[in-house]
Tab-separated table of C-alpha atoms in Angstrom:
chain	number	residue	atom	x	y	z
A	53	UNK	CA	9.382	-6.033	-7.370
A	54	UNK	CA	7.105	-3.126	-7.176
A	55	UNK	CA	8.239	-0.020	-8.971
A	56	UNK	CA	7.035	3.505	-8.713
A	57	UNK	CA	8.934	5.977	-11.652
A	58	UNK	CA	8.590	9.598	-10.502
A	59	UNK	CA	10.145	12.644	-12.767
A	60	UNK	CA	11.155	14.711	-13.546
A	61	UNK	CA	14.006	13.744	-10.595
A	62	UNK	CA	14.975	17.913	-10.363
A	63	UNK	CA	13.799	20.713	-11.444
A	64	UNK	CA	14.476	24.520	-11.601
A	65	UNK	CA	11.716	26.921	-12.505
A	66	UNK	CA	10.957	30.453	-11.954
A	67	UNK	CA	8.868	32.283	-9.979
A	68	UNK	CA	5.384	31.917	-10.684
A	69	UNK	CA	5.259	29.022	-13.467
A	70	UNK	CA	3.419	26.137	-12.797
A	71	UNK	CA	5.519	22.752	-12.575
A	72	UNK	CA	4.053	19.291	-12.962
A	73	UNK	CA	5.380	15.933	-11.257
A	74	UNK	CA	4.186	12.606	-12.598
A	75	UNK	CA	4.487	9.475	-10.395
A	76	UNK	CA	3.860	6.193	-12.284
A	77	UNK	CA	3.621	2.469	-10.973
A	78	UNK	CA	5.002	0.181	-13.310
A	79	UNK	CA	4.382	-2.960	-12.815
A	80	UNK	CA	0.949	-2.771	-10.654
A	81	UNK	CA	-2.497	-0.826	-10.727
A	82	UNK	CA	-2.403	1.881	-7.572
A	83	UNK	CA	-5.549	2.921	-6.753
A	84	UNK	CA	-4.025	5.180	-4.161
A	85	UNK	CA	-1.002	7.433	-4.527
A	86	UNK	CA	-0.037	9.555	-1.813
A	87	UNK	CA	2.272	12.470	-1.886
A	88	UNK	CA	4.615	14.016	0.271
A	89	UNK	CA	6.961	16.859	1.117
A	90	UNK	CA	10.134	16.659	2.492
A	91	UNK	CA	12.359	19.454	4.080
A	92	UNK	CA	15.757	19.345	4.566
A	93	UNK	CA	16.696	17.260	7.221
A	94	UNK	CA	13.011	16.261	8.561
A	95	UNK	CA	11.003	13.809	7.527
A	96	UNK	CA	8.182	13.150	4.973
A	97	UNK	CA	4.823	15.176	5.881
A	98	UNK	CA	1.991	13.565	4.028
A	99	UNK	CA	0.348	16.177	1.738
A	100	UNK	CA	-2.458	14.594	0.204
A	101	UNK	CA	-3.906	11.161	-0.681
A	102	UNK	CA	-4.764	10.455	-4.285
A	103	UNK	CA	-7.535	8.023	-5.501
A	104	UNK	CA	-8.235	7.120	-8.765
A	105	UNK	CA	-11.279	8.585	-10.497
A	106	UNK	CA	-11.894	10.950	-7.752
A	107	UNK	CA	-11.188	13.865	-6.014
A	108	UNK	CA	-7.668	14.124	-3.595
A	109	UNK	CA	-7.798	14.009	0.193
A	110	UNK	CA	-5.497	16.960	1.622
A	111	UNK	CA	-4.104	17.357	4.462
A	112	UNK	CA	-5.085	20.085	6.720
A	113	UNK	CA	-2.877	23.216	5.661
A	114	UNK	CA	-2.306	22.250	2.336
A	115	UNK	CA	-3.720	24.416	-0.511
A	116	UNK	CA	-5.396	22.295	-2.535
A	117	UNK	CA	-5.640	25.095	-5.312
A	118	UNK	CA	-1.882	25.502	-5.132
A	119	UNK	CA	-0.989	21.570	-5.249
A	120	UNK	CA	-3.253	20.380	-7.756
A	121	UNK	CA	-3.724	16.395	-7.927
A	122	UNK	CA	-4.763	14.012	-10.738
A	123	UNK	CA	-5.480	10.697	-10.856
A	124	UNK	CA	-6.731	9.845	-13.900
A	125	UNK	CA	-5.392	5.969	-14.341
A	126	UNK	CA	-4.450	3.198	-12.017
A	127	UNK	CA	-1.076	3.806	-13.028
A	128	UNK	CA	-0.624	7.354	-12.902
A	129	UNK	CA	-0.513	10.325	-10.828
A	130	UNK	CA	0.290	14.015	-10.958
A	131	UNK	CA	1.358	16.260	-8.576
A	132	UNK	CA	0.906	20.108	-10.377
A	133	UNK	CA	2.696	22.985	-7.897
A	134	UNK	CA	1.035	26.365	-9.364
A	135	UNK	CA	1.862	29.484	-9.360
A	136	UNK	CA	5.745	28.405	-7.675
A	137	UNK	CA	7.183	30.645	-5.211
A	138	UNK	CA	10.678	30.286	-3.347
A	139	UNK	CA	9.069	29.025	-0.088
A	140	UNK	CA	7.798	25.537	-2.271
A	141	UNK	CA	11.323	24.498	-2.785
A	142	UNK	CA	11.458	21.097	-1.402
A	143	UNK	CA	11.670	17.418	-2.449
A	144	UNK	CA	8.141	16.313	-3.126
A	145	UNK	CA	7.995	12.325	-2.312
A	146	UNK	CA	5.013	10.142	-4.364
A	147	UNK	CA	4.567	6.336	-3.476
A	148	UNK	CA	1.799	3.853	-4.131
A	149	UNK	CA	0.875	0.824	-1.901
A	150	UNK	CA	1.195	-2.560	-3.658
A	151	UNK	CA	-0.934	-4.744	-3.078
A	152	UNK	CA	0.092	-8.233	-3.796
A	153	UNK	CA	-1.506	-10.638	-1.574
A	154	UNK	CA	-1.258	-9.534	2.558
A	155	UNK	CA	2.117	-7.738	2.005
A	156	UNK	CA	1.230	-3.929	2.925
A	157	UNK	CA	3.915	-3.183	0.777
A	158	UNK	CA	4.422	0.751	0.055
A	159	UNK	CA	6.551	1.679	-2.906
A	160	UNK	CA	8.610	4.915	-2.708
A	161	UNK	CA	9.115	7.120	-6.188
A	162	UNK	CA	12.712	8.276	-6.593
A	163	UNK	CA	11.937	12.155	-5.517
A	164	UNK	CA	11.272	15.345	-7.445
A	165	UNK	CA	13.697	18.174	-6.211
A	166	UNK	CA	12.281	21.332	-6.751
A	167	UNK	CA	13.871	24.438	-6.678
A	168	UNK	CA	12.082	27.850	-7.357
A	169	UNK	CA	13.951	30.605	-8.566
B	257	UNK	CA	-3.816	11.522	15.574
B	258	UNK	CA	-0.686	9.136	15.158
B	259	UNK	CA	2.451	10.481	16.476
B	260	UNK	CA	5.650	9.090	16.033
B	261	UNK	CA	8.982	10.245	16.591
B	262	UNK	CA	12.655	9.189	17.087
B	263	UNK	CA	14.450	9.676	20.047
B	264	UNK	CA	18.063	10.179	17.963
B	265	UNK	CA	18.784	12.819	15.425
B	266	UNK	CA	22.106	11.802	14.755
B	267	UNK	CA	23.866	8.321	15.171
B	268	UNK	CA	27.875	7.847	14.665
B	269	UNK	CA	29.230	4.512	15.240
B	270	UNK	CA	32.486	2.956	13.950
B	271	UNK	CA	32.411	0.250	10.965
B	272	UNK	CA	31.480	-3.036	11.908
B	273	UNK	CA	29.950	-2.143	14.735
B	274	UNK	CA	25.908	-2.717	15.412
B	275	UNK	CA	24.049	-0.137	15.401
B	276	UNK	CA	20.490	0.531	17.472
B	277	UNK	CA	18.146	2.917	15.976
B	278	UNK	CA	15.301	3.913	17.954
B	279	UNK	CA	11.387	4.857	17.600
B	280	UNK	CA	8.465	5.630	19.578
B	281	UNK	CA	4.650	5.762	18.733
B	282	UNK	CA	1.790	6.967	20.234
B	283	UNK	CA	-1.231	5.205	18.444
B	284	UNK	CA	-1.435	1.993	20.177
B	285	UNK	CA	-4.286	0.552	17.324
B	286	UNK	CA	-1.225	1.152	14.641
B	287	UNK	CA	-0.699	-2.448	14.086
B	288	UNK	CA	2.053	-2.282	11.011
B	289	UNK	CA	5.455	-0.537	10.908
B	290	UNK	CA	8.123	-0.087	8.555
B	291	UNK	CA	11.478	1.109	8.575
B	292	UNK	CA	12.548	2.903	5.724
B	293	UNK	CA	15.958	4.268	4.453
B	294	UNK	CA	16.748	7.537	2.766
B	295	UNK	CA	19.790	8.008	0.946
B	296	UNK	CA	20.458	11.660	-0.332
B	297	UNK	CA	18.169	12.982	-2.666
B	298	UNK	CA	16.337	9.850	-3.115
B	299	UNK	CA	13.276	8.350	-1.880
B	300	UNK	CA	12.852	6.522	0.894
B	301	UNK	CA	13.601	2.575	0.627
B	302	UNK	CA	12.028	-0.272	2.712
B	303	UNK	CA	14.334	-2.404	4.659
B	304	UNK	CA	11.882	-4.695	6.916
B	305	UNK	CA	8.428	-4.444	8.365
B	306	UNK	CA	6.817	-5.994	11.320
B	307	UNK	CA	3.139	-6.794	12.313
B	308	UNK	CA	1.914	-5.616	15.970
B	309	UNK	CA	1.254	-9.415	16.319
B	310	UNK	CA	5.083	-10.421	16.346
B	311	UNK	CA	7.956	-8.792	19.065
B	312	UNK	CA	11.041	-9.553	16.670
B	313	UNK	CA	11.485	-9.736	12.761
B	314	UNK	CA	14.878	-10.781	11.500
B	315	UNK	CA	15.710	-9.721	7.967
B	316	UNK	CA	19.336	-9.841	6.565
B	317	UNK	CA	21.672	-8.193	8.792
B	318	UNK	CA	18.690	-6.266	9.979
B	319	UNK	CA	16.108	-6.843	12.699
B	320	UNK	CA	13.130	-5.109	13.855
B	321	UNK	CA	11.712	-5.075	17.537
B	322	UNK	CA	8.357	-3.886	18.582
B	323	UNK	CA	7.244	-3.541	22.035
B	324	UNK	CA	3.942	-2.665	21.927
B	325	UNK	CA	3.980	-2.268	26.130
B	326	UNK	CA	5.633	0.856	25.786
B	327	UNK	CA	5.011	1.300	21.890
B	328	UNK	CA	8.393	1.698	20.837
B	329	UNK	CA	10.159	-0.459	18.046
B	330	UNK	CA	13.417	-0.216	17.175
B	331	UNK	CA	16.090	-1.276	13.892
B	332	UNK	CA	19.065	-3.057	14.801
B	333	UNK	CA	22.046	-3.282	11.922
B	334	UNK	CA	24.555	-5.439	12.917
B	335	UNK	CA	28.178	-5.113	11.524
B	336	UNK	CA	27.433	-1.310	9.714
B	337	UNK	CA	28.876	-0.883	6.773
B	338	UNK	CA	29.633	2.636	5.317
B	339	UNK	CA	26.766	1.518	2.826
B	340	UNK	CA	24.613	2.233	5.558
B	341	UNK	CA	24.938	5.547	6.321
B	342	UNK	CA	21.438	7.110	5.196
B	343	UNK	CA	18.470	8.606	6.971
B	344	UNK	CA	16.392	5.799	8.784
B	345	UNK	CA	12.397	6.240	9.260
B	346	UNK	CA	10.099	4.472	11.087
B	347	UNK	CA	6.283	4.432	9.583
B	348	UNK	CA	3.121	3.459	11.052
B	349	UNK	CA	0.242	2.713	9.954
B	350	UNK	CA	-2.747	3.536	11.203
B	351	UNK	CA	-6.356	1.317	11.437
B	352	UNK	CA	-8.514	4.605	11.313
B	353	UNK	CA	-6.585	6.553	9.007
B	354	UNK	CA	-6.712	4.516	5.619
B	355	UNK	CA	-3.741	3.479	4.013
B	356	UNK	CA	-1.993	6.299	5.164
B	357	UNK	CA	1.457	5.585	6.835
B	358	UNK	CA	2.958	8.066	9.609
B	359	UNK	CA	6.721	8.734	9.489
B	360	UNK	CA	8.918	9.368	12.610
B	361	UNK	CA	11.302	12.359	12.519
B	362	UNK	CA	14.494	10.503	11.008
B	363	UNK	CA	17.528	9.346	12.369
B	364	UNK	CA	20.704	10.044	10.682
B	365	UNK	CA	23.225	7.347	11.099
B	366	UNK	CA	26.890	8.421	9.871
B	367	UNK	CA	29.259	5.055	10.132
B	368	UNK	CA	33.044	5.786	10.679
B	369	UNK	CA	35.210	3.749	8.417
């Protein structure tokens, strides 16, 4: 089936670095990555939508120049948090829909746990 | 915009049991839904879907309802296994919005061995 690889799967990083995410698909082209962040205990709040070859669609009250996007190939995705601060500790969520066919099909990466010292 | 919640934080139910997890939406155009599980510190995992044109979808040991009357759907598991305790979330879709889904707040179902 459809595969999405995200890593690093943790990460611990100091105040005010920069920390990059990659999300790949694997076995199919994803025009359109989206990315979310998840608290603990709540659910997954959509941060932005990544297309291919163009510019990221964020959602309202997300800094775009803090979460930077990229989507340079079909396959690939990156989610850059700059400038980290405590308060962006969270698990950031990537997934790509598959599209094979009818099936709406949206393939979940494995989760980046951040945690800003 | 699409809302849609769960009216459960936490479910407990004994092992073997079925278990009834619930969700409610308020974008009646949303015409595709997911359930997803979460296990801890991974990402979420599909488990069955269901088109607004269908009421049931069986899957194995799973099955979705959808009653679009009162737009709520909700994810039976029959006999629960303690491989099934995760976070559950419902997702939406939504016709005006893309291919962006909408999650419901989570349900946390704990099974009791």
């Amino acid at each position: 089936g459809a595969v999405v690889s995200q890593h690093p799967s943790w990460v611990i990083c100091k105040s005010g670095t920069s920390v990059k995410i990659e999300c790949r698909s694997l076995d199919f082209q994803a025009t359109t990555m989206f990315w979310y962040r998840q608290f603990p205990k709540q659910s997954l709040m959509l941060m932005a939508t990544s297309n291919e070859g163009s510019k990221a669609t964020y959602e309202q009250g997300v800094e775009k120049d803090k979460f930077l996007i990229n989507h340079a190939s079909l396959t690939l995705s990156t989610l850059t948090v700059t400038s980290a601060h405590p308060e962006d500790s969270s698990f950031y969520i990537c997934s790509a829909r598959n599209h094979r066919g009818t099936d709406y099909g949206y393939t979940f990466g494995s989760g980046t746990r951040l945690t800003v010292v | 915009g699409e809302s849609v919640g769960l009216h459960l934080p936490t479910l407990s139910v004994q092992e073997g049991d079925n278990s009834i997890i619930n969700c409610a939406y308020s974008n009646s155009a949303s015409d595709y839904f997911i359930w997803y599980k979460q296990e801890s510190g991974k990402g979420p995992q599909f488990i069955i879907d269901i088109r607004s044109n269908m009421d049931k979808r069986q899957g194995q040991r799973v099955t979705v309802l959808l009653n679009k009357t009162v737009k709520h759907l909700s994810l039976q598991i029959a006999a629960t296994q303690p491989g099934d305790s995760a976070v559950y979330f419902c997702a939406a879709w939504e016709n005006n919005a893309g291919n962006m889904l909408t999650f419901g707040g989570g349900t946390r179902l704990m099974v009791k061995p």
